[in-house]
PDB file of C-alpha atoms in Angstrom:
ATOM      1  CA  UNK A 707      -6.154 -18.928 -17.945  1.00  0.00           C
ATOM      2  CA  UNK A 708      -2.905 -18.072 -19.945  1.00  0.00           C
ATOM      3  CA  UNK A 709      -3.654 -14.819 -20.721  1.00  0.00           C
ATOM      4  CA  UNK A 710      -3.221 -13.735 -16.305  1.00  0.00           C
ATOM      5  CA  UNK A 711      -0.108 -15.864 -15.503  1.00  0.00           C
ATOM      6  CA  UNK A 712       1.274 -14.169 -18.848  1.00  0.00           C
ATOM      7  CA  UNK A 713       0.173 -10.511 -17.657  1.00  0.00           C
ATOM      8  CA  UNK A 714       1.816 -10.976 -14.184  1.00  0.00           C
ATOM      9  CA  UNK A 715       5.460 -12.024 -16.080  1.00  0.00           C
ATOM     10  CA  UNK A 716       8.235  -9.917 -14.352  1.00  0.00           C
ATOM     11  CA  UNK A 717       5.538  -7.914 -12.273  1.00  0.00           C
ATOM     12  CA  UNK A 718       5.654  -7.060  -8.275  1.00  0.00           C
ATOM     13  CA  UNK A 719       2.615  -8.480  -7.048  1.00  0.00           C
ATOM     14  CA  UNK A 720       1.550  -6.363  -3.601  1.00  0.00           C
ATOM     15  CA  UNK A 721       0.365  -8.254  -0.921  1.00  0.00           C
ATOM     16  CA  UNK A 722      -2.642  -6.258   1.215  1.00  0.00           C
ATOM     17  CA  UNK A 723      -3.193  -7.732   4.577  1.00  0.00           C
ATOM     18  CA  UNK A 724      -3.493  -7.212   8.178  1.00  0.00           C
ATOM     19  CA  UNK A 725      -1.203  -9.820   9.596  1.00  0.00           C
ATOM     20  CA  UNK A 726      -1.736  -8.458  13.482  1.00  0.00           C
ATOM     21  CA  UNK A 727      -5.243  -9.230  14.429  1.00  0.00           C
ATOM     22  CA  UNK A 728      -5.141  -6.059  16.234  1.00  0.00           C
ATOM     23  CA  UNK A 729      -4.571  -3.683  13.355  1.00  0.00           C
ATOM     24  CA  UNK A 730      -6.669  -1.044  12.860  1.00  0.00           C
ATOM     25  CA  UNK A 731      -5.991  -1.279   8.699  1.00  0.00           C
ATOM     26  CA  UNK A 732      -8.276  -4.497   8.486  1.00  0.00           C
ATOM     27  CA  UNK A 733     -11.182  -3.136   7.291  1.00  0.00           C
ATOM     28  CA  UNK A 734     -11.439  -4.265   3.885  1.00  0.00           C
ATOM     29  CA  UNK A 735     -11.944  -0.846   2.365  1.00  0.00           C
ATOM     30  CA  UNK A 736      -8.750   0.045   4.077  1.00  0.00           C
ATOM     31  CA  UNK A 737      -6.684  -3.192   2.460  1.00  0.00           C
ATOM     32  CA  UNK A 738      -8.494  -2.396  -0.980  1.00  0.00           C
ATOM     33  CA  UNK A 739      -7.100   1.370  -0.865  1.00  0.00           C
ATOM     34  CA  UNK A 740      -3.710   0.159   0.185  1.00  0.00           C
ATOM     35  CA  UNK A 741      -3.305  -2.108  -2.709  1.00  0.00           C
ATOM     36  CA  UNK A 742      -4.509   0.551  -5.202  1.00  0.00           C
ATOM     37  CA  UNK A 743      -1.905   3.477  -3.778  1.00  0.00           C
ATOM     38  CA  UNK A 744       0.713   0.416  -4.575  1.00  0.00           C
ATOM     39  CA  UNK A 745      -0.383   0.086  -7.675  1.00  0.00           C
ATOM     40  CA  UNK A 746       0.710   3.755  -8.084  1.00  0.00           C
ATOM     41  CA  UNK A 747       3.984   2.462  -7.605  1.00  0.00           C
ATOM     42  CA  UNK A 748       3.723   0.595 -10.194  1.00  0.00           C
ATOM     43  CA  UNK A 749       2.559  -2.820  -8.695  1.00  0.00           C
ATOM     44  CA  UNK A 750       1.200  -5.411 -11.425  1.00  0.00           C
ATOM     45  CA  UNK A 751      -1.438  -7.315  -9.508  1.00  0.00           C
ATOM     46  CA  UNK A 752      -2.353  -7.638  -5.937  1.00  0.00           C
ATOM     47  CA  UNK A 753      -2.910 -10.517  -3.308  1.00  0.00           C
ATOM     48  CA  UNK A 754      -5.847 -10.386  -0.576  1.00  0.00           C
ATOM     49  CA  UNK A 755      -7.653 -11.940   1.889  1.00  0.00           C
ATOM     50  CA  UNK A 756     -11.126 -12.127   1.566  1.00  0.00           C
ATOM     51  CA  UNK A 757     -14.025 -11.815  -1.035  1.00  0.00           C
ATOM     52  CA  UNK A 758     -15.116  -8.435   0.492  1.00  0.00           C
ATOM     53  CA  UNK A 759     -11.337  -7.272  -0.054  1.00  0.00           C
ATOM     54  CA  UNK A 760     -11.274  -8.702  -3.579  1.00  0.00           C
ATOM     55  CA  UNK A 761     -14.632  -7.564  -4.578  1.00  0.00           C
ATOM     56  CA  UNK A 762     -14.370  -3.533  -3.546  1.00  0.00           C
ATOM     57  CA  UNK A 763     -10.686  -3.875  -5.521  1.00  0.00           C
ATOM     58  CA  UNK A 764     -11.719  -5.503  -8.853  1.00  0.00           C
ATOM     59  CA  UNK A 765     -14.168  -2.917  -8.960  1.00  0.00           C
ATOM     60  CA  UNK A 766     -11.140   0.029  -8.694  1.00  0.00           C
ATOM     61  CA  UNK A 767      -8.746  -1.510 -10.537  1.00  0.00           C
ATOM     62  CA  UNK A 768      -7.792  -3.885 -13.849  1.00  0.00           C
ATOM     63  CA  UNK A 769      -4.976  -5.050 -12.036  1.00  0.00           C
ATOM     64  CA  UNK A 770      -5.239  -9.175 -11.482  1.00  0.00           C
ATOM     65  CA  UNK A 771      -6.220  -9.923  -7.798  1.00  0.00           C
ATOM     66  CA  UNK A 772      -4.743 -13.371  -6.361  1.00  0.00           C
ATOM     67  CA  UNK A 773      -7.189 -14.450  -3.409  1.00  0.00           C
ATOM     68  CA  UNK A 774      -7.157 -16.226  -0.599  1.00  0.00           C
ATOM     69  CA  UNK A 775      -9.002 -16.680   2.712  1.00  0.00           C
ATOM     70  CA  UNK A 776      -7.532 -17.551   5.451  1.00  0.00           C
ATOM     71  CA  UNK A 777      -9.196 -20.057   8.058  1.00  0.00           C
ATOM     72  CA  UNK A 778      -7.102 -20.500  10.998  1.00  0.00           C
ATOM     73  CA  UNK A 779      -8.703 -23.727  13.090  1.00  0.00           C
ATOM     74  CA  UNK A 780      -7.061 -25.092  15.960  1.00  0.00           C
ATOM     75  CA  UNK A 781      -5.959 -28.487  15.078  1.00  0.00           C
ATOM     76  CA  UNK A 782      -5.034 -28.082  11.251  1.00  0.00           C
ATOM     77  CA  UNK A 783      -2.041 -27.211   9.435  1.00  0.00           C
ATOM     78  CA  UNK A 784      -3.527 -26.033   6.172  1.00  0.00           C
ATOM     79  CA  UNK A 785      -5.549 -22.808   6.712  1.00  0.00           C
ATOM     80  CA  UNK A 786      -5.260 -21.098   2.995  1.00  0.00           C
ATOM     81  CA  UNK A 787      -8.502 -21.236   0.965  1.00  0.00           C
ATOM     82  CA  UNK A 788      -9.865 -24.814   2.441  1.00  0.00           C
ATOM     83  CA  UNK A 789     -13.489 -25.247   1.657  1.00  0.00           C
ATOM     84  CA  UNK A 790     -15.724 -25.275  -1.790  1.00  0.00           C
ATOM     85  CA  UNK A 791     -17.192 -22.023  -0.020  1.00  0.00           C
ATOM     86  CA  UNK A 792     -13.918 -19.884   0.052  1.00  0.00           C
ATOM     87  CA  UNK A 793     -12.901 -20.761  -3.833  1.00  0.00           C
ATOM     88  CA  UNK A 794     -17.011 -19.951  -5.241  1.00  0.00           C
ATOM     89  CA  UNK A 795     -16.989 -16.937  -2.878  1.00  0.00           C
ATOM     90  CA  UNK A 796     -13.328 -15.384  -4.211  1.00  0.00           C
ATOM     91  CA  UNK A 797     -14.356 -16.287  -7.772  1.00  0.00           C
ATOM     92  CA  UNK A 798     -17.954 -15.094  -7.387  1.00  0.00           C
ATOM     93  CA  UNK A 799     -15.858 -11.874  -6.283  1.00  0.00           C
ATOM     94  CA  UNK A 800     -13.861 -11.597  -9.575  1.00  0.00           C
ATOM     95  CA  UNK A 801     -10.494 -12.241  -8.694  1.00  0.00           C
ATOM     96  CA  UNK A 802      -8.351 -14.307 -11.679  1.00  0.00           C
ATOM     97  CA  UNK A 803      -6.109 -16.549  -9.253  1.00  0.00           C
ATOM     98  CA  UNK A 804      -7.081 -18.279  -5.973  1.00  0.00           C
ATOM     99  CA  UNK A 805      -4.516 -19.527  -3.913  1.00  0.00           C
ATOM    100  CA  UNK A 806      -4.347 -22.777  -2.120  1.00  0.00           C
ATOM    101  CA  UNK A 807      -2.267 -23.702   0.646  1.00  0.00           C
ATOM    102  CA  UNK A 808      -0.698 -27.304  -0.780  1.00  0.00           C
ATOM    103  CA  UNK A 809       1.288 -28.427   2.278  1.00  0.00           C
ATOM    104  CA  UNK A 810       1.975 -31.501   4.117  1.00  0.00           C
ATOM    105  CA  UNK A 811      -0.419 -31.980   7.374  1.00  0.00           C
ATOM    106  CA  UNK A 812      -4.210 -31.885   8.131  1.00  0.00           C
ATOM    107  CA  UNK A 813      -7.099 -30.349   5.983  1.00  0.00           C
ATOM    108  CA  UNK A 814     -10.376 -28.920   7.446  1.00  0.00           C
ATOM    109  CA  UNK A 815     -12.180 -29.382   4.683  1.00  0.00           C
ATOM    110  CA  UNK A 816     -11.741 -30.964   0.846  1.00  0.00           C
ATOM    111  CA  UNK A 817      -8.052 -31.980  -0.615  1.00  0.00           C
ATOM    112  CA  UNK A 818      -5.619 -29.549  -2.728  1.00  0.00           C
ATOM    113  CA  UNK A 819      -6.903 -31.379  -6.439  1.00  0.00           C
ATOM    114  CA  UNK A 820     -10.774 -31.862  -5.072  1.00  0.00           C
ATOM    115  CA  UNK A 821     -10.629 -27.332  -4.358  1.00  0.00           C
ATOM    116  CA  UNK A 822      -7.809 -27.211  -7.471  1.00  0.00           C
ATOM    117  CA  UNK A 823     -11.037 -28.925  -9.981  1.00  0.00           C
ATOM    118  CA  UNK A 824     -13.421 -26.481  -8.411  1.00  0.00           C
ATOM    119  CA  UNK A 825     -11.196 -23.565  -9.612  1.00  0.00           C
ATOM    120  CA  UNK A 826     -10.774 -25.037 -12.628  1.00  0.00           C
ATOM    121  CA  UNK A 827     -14.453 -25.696 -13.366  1.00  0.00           C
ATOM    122  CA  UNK A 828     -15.021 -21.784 -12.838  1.00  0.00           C
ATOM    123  CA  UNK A 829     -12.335 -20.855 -15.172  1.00  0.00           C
ATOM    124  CA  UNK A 830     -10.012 -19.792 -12.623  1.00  0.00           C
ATOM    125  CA  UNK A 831      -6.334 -20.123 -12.109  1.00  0.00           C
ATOM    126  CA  UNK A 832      -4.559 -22.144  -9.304  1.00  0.00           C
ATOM    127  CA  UNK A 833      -1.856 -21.234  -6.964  1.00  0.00           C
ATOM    128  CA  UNK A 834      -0.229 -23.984  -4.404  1.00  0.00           C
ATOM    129  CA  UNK A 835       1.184 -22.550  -2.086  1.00  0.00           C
ATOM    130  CA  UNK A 836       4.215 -24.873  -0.604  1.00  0.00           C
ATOM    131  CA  UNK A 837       7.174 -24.965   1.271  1.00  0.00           C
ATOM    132  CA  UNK A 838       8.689 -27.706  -0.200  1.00  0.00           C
ATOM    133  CA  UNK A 839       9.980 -29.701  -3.829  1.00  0.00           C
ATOM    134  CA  UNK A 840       8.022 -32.355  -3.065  1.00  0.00           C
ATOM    135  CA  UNK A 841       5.113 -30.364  -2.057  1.00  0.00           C
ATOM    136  CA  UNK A 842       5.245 -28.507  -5.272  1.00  0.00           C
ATOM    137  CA  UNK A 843       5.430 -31.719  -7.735  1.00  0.00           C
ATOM    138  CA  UNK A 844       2.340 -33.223  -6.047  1.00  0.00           C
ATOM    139  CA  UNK A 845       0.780 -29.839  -6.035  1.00  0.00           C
ATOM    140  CA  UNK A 846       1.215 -29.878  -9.831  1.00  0.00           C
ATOM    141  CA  UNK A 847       0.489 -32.942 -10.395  1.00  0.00           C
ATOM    142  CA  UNK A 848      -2.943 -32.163  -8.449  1.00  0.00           C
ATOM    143  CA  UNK A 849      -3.822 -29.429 -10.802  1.00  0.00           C
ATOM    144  CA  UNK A 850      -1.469 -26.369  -9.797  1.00  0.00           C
ATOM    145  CA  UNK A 851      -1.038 -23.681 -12.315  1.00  0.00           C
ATOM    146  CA  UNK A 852       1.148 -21.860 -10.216  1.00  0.00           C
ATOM    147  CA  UNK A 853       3.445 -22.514  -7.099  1.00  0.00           C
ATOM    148  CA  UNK A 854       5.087 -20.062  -4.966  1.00  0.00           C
ATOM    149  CA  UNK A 855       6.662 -20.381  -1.861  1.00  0.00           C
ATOM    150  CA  UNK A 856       4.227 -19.091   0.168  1.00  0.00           C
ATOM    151  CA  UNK A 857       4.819 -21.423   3.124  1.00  0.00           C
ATOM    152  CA  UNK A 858       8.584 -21.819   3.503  1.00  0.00           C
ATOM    153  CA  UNK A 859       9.458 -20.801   7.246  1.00  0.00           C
ATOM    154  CA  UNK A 860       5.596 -21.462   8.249  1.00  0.00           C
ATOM    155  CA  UNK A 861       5.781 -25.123   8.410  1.00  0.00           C
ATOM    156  CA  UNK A 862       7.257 -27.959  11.086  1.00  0.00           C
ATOM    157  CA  UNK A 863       9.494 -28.597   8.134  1.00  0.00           C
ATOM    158  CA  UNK A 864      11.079 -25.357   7.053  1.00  0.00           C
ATOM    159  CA  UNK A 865      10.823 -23.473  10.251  1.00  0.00           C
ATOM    160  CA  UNK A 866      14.377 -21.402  10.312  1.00  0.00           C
ATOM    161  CA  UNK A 867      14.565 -21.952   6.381  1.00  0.00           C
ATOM    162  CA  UNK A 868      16.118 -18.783   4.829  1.00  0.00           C
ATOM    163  CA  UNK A 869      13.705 -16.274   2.775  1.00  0.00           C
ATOM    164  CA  UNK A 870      13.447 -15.553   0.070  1.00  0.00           C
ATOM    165  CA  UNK A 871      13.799 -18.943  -0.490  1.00  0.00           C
ATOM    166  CA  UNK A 872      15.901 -18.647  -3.687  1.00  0.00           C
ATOM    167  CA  UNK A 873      17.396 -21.752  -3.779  1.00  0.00           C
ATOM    168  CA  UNK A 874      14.244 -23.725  -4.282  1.00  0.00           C
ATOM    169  CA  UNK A 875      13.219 -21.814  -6.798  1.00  0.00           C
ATOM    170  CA  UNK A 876      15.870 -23.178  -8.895  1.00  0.00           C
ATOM    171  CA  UNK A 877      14.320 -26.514  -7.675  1.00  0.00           C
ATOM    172  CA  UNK A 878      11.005 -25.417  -8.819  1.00  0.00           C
ATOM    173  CA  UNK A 879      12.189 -24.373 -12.568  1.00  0.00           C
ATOM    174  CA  UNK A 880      11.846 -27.930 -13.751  1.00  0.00           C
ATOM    175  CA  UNK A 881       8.303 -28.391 -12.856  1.00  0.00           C
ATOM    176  CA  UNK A 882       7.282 -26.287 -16.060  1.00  0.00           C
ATOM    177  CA  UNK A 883       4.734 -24.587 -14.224  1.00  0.00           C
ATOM    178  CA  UNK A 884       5.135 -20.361 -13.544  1.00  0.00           C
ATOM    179  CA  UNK A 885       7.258 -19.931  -9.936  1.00  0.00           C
ATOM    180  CA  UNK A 886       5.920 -17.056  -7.963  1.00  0.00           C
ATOM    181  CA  UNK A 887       8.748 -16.172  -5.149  1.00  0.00           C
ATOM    182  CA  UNK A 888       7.024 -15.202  -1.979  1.00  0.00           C
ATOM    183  CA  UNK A 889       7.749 -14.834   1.237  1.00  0.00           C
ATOM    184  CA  UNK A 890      10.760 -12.819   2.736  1.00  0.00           C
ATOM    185  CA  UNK A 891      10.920 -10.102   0.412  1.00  0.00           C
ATOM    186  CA  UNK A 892      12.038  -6.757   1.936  1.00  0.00           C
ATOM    187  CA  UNK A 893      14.724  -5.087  -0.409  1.00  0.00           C
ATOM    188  CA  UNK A 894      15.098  -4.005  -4.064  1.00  0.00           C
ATOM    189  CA  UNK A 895      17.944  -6.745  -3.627  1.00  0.00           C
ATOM    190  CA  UNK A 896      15.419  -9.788  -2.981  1.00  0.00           C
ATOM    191  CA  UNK A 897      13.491  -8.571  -5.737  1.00  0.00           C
ATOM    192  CA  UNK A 898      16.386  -8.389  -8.050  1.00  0.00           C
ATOM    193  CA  UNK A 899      17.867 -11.839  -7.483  1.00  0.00           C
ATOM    194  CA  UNK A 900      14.042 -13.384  -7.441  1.00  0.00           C
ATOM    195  CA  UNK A 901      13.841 -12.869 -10.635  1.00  0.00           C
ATOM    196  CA  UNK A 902      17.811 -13.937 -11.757  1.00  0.00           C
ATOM    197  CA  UNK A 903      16.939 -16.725 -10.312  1.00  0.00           C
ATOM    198  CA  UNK A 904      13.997 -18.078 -12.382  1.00  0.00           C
ATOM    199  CA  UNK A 905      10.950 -16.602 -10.718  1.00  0.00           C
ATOM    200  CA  UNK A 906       7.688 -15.054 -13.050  1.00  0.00           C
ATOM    201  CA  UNK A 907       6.667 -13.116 -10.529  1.00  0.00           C
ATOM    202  CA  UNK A 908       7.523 -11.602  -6.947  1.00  0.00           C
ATOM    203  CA  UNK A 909       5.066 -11.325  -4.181  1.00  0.00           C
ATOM    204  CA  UNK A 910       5.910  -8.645  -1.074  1.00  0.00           C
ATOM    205  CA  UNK A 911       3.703  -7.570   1.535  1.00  0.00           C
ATOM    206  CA  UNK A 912       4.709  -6.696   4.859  1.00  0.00           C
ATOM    207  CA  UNK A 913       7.356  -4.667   3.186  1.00  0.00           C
ATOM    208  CA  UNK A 914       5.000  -2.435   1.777  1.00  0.00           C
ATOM    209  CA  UNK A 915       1.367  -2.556   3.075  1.00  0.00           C
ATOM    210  CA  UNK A 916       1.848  -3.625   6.826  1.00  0.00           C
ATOM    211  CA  UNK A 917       3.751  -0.376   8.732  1.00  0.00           C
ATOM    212  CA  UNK A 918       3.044  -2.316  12.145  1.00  0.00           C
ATOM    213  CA  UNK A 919       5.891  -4.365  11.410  1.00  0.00           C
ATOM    214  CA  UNK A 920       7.380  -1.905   9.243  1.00  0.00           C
ATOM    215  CA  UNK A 921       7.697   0.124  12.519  1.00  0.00           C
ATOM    216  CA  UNK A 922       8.760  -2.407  14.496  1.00  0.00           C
ATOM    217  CA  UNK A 923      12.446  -3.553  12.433  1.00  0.00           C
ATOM    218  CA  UNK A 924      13.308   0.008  12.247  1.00  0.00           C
ATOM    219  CA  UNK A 925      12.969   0.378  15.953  1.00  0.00           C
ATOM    220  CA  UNK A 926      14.790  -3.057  16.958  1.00  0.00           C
ATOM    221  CA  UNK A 927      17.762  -0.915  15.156  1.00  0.00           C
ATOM    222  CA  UNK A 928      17.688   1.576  18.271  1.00  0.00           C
ATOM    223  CA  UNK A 929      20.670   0.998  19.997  1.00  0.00           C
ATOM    224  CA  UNK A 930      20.096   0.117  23.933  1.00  0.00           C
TER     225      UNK A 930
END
């Protein structure tokens, strides 16, 4: 379990998903071969949605693979790797970490520590995703191996909150427990001052592996 969070110290983690349900990239052959040109770049590990995603990477590269699987139910705030189902199938699928969405709000399915011990029991790593100090402390104290913040600006809560949230990871650096900055991270700059302030590793995605809304800052710069 040590032997990942250690390999991902002071790496760029690359983020491969199709936020826009309408993308044409979301074939999961397509995510797999956008992580692997990143890792050209010189990306340390990658985060995806999906066993099929994780599976058809693992087999193309050593890299560590964080997954996740999103399950976006009307009438629940936590969507991020909910059921007993999503944590055998990402495992079953090879990745090292599996992410879990460890906000405040409703559940679809089993709590944070009952999906946390199911990790656990497969020899996997945990990630909580939060938004929140308090969210991270319980998170940790509910079997978290990891927290990043994932969340901040996608909750009631934080909505407006700046990103990179940098200030809360200075929060976060007492909890003993690896801080993965996520969330908000667009320039060299962000990247730089992730890591000054505390974080183990950096997650970015849009930035790099989404050129829908790539496409779409550079053209809000066109002057009307």
């Amino acid at each position: 379990m040590t032997d990942v969070i250690a390999r991902l110290a002071r790496e760029l983690i690359v983020s491969s998903q199709a936020m826009n349900p309408l993308s044409p990239l979301r074939a999961p052959e397509t995510l797999s071969l956008l992580a692997q040109a990143a890792a050209l770049g010189g990306a340390g590990g990658f985060r995806v949605d999906g066993a099929a995603v994780a599976r058809l990477l693992k087999a193309a590269s050593p890299l560590p693979v964080i997954g996740i699987v999103k399950d976006e139910r009307k009438g629940f705030d936590n969507y991020i790797t909910t059921s007993l189902e999503d944590v055998a199938n990402l495992l079953d699928a090879g990745v090292e970490i599996v992410a879990i969405q460890a906000t405040e709000g409703t559940r679809p399915g089993p709590s944070f520590a009952a999906l946390a011990r199911a990790v656990h029991a497969r020899g996997g790593v945990v990630m909580a995703d939060i938004a929140t100090g308090a969210e991270a402390v319980l998170a940790v104290a509910q079997g978290a191996d990891i927290v990043a913040t994932t969340m901040v600006g996608h909750t009631r809560q934080t909505q407006g909150a700046h990103r990179p949230p940098l200030d809360l990871v200075a929060e976060l650096l007492d909890l003993k427990v690896p801080v993965f900055v996520e969330g908000g991270v667009w320039t060299p700059e962000h990247v730089r001052e992730s890591f000054a302030a505390g974080a183990h590793a950096v997650v970015c995605g849009s930035a790099i592996t989404a050129p829908d809304i790539i496409t779409s800052r550079l053209v809000a710069a066109i002057p009307g």
